[in-house]
CSV table of C-alpha atoms in Angstrom, one decimal:
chain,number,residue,atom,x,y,z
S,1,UNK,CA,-25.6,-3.6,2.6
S,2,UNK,CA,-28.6,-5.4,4.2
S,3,UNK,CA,-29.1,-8.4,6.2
S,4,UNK,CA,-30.2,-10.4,3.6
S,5,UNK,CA,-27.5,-9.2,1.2
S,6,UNK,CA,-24.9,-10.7,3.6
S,7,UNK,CA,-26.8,-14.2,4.4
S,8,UNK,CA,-24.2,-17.2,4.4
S,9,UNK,CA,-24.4,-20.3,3.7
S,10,UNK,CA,-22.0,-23.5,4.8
S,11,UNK,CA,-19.7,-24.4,2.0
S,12,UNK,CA,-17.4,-27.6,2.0
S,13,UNK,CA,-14.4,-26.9,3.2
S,14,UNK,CA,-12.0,-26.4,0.3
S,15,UNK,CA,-9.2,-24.8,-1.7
S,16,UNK,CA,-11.7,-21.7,-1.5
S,17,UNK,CA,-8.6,-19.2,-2.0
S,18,UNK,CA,-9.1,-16.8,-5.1
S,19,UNK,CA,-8.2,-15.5,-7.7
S,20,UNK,CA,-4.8,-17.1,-7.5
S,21,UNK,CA,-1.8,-17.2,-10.2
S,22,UNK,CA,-2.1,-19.8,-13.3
S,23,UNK,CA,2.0,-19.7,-14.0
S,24,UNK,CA,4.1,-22.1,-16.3
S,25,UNK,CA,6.7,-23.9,-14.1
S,26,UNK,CA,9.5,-24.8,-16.5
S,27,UNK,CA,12.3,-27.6,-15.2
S,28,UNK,CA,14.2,-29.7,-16.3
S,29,UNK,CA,16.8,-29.7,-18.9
S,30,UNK,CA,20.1,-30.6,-17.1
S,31,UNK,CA,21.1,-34.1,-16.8
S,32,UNK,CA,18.8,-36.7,-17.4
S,33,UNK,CA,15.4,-34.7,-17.4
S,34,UNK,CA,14.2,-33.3,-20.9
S,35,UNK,CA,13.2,-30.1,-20.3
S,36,UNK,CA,9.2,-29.8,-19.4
S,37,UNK,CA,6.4,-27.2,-18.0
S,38,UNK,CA,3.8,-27.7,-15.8
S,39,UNK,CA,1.1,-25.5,-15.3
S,40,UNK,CA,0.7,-24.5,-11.6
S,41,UNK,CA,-2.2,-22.4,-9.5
S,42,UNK,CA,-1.1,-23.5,-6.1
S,43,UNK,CA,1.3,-20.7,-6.2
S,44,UNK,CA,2.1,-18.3,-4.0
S,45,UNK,CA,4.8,-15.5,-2.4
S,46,UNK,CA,5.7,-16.4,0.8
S,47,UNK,CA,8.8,-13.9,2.1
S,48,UNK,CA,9.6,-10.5,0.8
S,49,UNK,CA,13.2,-11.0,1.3
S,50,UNK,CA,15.3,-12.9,0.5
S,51,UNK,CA,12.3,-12.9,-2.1
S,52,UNK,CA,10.6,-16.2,-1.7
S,53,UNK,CA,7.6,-18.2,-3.3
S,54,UNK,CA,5.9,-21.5,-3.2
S,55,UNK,CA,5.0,-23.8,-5.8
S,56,UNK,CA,2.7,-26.9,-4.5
S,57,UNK,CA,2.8,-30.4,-6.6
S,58,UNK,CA,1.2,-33.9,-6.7
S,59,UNK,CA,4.3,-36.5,-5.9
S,60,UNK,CA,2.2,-38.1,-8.8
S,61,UNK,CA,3.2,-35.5,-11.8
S,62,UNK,CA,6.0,-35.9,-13.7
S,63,UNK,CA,7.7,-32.7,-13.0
S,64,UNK,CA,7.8,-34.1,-9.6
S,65,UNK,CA,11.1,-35.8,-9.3
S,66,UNK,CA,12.7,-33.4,-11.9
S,67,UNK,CA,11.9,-30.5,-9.1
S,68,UNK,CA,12.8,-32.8,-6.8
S,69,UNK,CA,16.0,-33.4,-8.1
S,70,UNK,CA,17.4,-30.9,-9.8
S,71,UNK,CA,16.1,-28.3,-7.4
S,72,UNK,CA,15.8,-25.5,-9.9
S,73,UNK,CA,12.7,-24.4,-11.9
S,74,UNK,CA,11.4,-20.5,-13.8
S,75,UNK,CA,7.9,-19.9,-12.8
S,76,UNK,CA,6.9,-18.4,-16.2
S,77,UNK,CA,4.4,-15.8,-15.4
S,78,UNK,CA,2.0,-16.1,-18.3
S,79,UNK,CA,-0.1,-13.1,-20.7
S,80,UNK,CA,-3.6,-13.6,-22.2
S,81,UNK,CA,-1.5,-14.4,-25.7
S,82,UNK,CA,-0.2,-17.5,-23.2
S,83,UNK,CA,-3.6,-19.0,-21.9
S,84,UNK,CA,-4.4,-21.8,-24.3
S,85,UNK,CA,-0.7,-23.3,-23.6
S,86,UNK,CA,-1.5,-22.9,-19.6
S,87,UNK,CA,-4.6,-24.8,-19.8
S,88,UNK,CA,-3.1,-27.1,-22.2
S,89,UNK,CA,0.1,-27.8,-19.8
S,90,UNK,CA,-2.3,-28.4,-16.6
S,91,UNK,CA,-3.9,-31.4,-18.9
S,92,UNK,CA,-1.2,-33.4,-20.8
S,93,UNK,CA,1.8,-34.8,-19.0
S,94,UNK,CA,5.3,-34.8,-19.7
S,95,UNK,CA,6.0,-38.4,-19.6
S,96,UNK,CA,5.2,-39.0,-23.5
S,97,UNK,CA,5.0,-35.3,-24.8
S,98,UNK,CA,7.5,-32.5,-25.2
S,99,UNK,CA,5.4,-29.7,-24.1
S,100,UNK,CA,7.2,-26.7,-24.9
S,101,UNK,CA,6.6,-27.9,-28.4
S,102,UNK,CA,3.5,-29.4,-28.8
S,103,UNK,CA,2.4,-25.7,-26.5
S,104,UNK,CA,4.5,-23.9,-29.3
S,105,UNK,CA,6.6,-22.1,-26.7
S,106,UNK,CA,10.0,-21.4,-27.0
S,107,UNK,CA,12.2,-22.8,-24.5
S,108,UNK,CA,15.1,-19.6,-23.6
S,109,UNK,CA,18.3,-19.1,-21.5
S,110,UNK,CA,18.0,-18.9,-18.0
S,111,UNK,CA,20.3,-15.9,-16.1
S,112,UNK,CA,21.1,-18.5,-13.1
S,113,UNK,CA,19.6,-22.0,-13.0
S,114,UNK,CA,19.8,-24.9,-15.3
S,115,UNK,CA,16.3,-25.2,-16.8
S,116,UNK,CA,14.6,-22.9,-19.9
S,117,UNK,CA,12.5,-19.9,-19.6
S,118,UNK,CA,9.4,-19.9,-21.7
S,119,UNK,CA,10.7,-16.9,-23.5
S,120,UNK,CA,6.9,-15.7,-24.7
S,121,UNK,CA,5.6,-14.9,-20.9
S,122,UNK,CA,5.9,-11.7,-19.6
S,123,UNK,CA,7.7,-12.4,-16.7
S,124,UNK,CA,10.2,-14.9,-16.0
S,125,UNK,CA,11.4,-16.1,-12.3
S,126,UNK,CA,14.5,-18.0,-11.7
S,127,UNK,CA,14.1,-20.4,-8.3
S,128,UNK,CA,16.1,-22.8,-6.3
S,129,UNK,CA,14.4,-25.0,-3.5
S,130,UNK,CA,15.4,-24.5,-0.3
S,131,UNK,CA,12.9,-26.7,1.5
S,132,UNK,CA,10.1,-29.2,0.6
S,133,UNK,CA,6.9,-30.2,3.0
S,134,UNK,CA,5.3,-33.4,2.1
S,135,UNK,CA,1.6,-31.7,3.0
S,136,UNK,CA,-0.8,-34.5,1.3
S,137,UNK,CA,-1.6,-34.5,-2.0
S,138,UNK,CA,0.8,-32.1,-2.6
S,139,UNK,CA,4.6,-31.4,-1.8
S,140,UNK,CA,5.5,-27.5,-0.9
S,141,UNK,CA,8.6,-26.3,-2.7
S,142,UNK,CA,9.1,-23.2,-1.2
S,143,UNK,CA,12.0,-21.5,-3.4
S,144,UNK,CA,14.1,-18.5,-3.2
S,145,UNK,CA,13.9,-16.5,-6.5
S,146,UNK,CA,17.3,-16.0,-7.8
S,147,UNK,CA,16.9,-13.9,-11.3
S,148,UNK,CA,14.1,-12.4,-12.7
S,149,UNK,CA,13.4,-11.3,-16.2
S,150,UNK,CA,10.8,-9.3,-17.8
S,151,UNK,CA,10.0,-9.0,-21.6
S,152,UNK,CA,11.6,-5.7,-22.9
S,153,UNK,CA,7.9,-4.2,-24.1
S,154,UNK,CA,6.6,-4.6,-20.8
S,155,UNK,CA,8.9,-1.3,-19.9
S,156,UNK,CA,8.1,2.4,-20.8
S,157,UNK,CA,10.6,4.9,-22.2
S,158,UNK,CA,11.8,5.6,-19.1
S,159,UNK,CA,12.9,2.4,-18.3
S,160,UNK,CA,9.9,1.5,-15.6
S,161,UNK,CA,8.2,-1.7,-15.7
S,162,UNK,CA,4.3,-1.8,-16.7
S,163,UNK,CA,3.3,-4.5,-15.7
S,164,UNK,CA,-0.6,-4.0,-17.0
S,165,UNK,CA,1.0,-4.3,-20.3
S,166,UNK,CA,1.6,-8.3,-19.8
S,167,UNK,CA,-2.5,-9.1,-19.6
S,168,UNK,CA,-2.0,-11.0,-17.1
S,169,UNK,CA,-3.8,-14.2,-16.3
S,170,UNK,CA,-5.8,-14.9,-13.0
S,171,UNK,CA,-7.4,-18.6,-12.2
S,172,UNK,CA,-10.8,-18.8,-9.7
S,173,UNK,CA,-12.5,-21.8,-8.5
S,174,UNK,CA,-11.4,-23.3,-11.6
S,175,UNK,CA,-11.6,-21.0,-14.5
S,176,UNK,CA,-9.2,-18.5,-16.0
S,177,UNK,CA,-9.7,-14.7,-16.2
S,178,UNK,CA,-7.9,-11.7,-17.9
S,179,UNK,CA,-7.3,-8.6,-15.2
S,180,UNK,CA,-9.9,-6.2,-15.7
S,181,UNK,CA,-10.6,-2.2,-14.4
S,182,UNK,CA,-7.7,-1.1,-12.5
S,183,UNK,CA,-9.0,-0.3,-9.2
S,184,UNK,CA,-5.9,1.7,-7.2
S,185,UNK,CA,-2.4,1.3,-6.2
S,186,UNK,CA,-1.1,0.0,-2.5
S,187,UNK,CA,-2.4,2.8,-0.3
S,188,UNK,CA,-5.0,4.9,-1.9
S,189,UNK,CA,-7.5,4.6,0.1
S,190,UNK,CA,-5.6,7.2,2.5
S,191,UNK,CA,-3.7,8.8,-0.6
S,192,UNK,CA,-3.8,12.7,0.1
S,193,UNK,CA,-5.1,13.2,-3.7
S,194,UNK,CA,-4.9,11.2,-6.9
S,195,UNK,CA,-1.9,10.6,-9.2
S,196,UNK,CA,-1.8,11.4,-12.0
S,197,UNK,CA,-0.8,8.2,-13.0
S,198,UNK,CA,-4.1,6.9,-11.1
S,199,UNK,CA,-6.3,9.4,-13.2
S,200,UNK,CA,-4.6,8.2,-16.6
S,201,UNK,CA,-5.5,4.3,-15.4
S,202,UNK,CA,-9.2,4.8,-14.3
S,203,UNK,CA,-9.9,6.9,-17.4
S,204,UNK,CA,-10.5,9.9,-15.4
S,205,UNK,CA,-13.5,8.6,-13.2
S,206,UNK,CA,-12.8,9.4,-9.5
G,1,UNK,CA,5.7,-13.5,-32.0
G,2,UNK,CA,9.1,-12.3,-33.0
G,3,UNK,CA,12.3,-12.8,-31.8
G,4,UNK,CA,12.0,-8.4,-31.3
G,5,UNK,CA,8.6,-8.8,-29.4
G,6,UNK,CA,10.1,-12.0,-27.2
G,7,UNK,CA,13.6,-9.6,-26.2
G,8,UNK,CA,14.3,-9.9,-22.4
G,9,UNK,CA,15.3,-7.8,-19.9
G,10,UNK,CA,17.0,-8.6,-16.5
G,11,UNK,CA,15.4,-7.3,-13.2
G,12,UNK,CA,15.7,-7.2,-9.9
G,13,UNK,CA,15.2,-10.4,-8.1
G,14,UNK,CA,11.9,-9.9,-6.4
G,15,UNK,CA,8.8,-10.9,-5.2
G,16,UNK,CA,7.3,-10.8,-9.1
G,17,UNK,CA,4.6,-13.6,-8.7
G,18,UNK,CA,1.6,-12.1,-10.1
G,19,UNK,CA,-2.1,-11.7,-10.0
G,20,UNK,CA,-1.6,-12.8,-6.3
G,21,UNK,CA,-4.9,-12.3,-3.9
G,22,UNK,CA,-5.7,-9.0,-1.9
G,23,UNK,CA,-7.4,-10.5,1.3
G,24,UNK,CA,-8.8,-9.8,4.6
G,25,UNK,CA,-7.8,-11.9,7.0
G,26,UNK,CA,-9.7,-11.8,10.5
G,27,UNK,CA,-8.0,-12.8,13.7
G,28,UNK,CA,-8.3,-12.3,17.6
G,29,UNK,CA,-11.4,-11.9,19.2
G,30,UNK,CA,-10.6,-14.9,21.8
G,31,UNK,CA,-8.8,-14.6,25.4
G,32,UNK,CA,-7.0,-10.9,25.7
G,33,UNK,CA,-7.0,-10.2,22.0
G,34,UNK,CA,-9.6,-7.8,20.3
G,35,UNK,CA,-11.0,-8.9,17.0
G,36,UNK,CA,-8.2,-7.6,14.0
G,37,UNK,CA,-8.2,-7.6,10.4
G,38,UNK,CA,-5.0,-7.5,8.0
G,39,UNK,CA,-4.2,-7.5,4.6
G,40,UNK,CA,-1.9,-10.2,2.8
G,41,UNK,CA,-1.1,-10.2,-0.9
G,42,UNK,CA,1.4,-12.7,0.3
G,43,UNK,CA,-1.4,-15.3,0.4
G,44,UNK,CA,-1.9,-19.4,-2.1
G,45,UNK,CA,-3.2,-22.8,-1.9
G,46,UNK,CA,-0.5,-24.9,-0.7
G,47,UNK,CA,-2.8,-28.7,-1.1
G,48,UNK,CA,-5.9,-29.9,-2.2
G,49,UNK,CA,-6.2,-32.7,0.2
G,50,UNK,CA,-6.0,-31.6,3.1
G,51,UNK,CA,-7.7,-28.2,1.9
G,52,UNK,CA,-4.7,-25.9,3.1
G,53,UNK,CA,-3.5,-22.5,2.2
G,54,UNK,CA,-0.7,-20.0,3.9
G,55,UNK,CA,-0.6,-16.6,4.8
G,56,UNK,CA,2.9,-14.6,5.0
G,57,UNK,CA,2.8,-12.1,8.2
G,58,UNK,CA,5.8,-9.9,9.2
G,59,UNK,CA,6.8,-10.5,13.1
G,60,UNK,CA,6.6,-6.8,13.5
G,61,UNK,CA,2.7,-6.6,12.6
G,62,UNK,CA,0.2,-6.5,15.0
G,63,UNK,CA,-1.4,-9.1,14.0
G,64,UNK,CA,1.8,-11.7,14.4
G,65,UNK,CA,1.5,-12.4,18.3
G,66,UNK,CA,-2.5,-13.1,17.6
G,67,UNK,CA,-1.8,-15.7,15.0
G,68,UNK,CA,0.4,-17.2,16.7
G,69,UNK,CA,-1.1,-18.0,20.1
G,70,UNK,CA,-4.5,-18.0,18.9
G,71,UNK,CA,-3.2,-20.3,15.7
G,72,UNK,CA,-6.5,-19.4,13.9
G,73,UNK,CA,-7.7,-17.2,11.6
G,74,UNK,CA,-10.2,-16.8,8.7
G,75,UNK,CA,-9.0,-15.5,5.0
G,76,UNK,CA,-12.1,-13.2,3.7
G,77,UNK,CA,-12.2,-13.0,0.1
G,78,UNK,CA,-13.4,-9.3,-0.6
G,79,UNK,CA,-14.9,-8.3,-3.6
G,80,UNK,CA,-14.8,-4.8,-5.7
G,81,UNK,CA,-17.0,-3.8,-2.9
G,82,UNK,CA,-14.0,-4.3,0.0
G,83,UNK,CA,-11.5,-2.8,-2.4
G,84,UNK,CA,-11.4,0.5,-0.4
G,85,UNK,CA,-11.1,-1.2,3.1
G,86,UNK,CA,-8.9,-4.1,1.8
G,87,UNK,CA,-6.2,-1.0,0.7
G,88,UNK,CA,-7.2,0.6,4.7
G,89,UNK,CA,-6.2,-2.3,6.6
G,90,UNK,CA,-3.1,-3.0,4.9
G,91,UNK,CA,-1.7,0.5,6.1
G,92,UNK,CA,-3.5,0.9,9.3
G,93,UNK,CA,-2.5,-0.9,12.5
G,94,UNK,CA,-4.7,-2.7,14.7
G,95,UNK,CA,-2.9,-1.6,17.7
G,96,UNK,CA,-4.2,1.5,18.3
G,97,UNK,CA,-7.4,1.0,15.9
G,98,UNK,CA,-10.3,-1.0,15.5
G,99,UNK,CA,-10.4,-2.1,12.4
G,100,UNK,CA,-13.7,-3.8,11.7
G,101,UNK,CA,-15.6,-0.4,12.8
G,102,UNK,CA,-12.8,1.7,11.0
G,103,UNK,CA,-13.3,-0.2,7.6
G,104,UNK,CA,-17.4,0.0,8.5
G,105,UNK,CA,-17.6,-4.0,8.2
G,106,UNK,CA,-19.4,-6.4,10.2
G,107,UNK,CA,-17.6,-9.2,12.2
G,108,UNK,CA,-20.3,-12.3,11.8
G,109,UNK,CA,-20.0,-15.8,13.7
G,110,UNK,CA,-17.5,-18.4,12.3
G,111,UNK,CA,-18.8,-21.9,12.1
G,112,UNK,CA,-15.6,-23.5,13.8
G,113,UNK,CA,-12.9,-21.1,14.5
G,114,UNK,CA,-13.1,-18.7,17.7
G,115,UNK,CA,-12.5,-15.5,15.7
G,116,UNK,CA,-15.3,-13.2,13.3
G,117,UNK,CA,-15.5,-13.4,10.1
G,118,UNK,CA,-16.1,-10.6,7.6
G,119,UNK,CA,-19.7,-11.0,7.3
G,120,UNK,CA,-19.7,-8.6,4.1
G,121,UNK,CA,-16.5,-10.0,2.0
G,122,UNK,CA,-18.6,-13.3,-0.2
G,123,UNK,CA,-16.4,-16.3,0.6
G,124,UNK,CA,-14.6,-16.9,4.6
G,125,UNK,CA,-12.7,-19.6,4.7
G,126,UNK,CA,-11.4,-20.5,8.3
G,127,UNK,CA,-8.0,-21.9,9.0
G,128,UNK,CA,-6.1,-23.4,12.1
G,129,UNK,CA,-2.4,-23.1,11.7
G,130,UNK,CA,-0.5,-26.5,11.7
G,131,UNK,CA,3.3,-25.1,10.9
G,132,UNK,CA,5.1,-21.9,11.1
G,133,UNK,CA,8.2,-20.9,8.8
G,134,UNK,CA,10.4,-18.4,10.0
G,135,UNK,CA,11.3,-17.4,6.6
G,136,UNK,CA,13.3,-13.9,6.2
G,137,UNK,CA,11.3,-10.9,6.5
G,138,UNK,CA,8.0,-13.1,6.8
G,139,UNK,CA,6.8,-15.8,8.8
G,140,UNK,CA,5.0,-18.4,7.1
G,141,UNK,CA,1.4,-19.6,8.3
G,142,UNK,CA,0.4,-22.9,6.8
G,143,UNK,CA,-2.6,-23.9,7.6
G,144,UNK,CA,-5.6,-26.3,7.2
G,145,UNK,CA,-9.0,-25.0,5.8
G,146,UNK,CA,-11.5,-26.7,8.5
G,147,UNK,CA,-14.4,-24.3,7.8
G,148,UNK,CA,-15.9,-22.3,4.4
G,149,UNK,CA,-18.7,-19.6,4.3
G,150,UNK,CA,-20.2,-18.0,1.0
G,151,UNK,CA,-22.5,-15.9,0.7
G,152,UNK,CA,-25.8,-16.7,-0.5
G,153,UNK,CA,-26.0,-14.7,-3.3
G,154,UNK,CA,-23.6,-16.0,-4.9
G,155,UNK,CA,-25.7,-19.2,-5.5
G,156,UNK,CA,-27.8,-19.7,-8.5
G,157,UNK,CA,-31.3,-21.7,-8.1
G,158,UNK,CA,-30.0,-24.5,-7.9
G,159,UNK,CA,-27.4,-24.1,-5.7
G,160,UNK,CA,-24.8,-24.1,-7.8
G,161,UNK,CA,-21.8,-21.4,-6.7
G,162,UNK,CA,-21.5,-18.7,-8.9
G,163,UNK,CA,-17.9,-17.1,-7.8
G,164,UNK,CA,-18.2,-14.8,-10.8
G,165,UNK,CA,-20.7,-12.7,-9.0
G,166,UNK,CA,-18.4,-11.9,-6.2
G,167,UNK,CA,-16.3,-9.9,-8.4
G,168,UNK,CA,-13.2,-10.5,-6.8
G,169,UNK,CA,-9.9,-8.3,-6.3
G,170,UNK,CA,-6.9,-9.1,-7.5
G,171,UNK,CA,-3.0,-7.6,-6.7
G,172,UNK,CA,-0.1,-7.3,-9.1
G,173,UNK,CA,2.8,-5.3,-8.9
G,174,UNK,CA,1.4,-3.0,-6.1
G,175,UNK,CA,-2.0,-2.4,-7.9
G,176,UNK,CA,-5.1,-3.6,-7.5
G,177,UNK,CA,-7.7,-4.9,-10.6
G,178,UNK,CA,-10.9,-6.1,-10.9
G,179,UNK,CA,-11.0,-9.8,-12.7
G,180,UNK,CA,-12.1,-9.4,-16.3
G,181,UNK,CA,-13.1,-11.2,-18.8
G,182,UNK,CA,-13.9,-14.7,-18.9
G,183,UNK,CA,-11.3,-16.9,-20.5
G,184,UNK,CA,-12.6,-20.9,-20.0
G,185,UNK,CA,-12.7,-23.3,-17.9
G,186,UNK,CA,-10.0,-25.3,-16.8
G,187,UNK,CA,-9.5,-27.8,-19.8
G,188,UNK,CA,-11.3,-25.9,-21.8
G,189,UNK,CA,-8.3,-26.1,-24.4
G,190,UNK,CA,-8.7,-30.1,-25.0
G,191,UNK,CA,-13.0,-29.5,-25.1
G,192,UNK,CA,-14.5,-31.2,-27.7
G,193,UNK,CA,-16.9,-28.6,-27.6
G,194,UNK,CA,-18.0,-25.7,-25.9
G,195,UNK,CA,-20.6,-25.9,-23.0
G,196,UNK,CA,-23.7,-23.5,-23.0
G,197,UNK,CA,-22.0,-22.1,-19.9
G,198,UNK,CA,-19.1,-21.5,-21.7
G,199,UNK,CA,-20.8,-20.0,-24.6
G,200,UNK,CA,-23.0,-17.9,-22.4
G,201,UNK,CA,-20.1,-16.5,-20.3
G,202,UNK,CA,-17.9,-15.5,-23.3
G,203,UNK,CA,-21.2,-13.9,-24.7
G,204,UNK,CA,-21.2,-15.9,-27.6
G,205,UNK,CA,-18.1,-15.3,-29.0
G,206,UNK,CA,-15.4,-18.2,-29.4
C-alpha cells in the first residue's frame, strides 16, 4: 500500500466500533412487565466462561427498569428474514405498543429465565444480570448466558450447527448489512493446507 | 414461517453472540514495553456518551500486563485487506515476536494515546482504560474513546465518511465474513420514503 493510500484524517471521537451485532433483547413477561423487545447494537461478549455478554441501555428506554428488575432477558440473535422487525424495534417504544405483535414475531418458551424467545431468530440466548455499570448514557448489563437455543434448520445431518445458514445481520456506523464472502475460519492464516470445508465455502478460489 | 421451520433446538450455553468484530488492537510501545498487536472478537460499544467501548483479554496473554499498566490502547478496525494478519495475531504471541513487522503493517502516530496505531487498518480509535472486570476466563477493559483516526479514503468530496469502502471484517462462530449487502439505514423501516442514497446503495432495487 502507498503513502497516500494510508493518509488519516482526525475523526470525532466516537462509538467508531464496527460492524457490531443488531440483536432483539426480549424481557419482560413475569410479574408486572408485559413482555417487550428492544433492539440492541451496543452488544458485545465479554468472558468465554462462564460465557458472558453485555447489553448497554439508555436509563431512558422502557426496557430499562424491566431489565433492571427482573434481571433476565434472551438476546434474540436475528436473520436477514428478521431485519425489518430489528429496525422497527430500535424506533417504537414499548410503553404504548406490544412489539412482538405489531413486529409479527412470535413470542416462545424460554429453557431457564422468565421472559419469551422470539422463536423466528436463529439463535436464542438466555441471560441473567450479574452486574450493572451506570457508564452515561447508558447502563452496562453484563449477563451470564444461561441457555442457548438454535433453530433446528440451522444444523446439518450430522447434527453440527451452520451457523451461515441463519444470514446473519451486522450493524456499521448506523446501517444494517447481510454477511457476505466467507473469508476463513479462526487460524488459517498458518493452516498447514485448506479444508475441505474451507474449499466448499470459498467456491474453490484459493 | 411455520411452526416446522421456527422448531428449536437446545445447545450449549456459550459465547453465541454473533457477527461480533475481528480487530487489531495495538498496545505498548511506551516505558519497557515493545509495540504489540492482538486480536479480540470479544470486543462492543458499551455507551454513546462518553464514546466507550471494551475489549475482553485473557490474563495469560501477552498483551494483559501491557494493558494494564499502560491502560491504553487503540482498537484498529481492519478491513478485507487485514483479514490474513487479523487471523496471524490472534494465534501468534507477542512475546517472542514482533508483530507489526510479522503481519508486514506499519505502526503510525496516535493523536493522544502513547501507543501506534495500525496505520493500514481504515478506522483507529484510541482508548484509555477507566475500569477493569475480572470476569472468569477474561478480564474486561472498559474504556473511553478519547481519539479516532480514518483514513482518508474513506471520505467522499465532501467529506462525508463512507465506512462502506473500508470493507470491514466480521466474526461469527469461529469464521470470518466480509459484510455484504446493504440492508438500510437505521429507521429505514418507518421511511416515508427512500433516500437517493438508499436507492443508490441497494442498486435500485427496493
Amino acid at each position: 500500500m502507498t503513502k497516500q493510500a494510508m493518509a488519516k484524517v482526525a475523526w470525532k471521537p466516537g462509538t467508531m466500533l464496527a460492524p457490531v451485532p443488531a440483536v432483539l433483547v426480549s424481557c419482560g413477561g413475569t410479574g408486572q412487565w408485559r413482555p417487550n423487545l428492544i433492539t440492541i447494537a451496543w452488544a458485545g461478549t465479554v468472558c468465554s466462561e462462564p460465557p458472558m455478554l453485555s447489553i448497554a441501555v439508555r436509563p431512558e428506554r422502557w426496557s430499562h427498569p424491566i431489565l433492571t428488575e427482573t434481571g433476565e432477558f434472551v438476546v434474540n440473535v436475528p436473520g436477514l428474514a428478521q431485519a425489518r422487525a430489528v429496525d422497527w424495534c430500535g424506533v417504537v417504544s414499548g410503553r404504548d405498543t406490544d412489539k412482538f405483535a405489531g413486529a409479527e414475531l412470535t413470542p416462545g418458551a424460554a429453557q431457564v429465565v422468565g421472559c419469551p424467545i422470539v422463536q423466528e431468530c436463529p439463535v436464542n440466548i438466555e441471560c441473567r444480570t450479574r452486574q450493572t455499570l451506570a457508564l452515561g448514557t447508558h447502563t452496562l448489563f453484563l449477563a451470564e448466558i444461561v441457555a442457548v437455543q438454535v433453530s433446528a434448520e440451522l444444523l446439518d445431518e450430522s447434527g453440527r450447527l451452520m451457523l451461515e445458514r441463519a444470514e446473519l445481520l451486522a450493524f456499521a456506523h448506523g446501517d444494517y448489512y447481510a454477511l457476505g464472502k466467507y473469508v476463513g475460519h479462526f487460524g488459517w492464516s498458518v493452516a498447514k493446507r485448506q479444508t475441505e470445508r474451507d474449499r466448499q465455502r470459498r467456491g474453490g478460489e484459493e
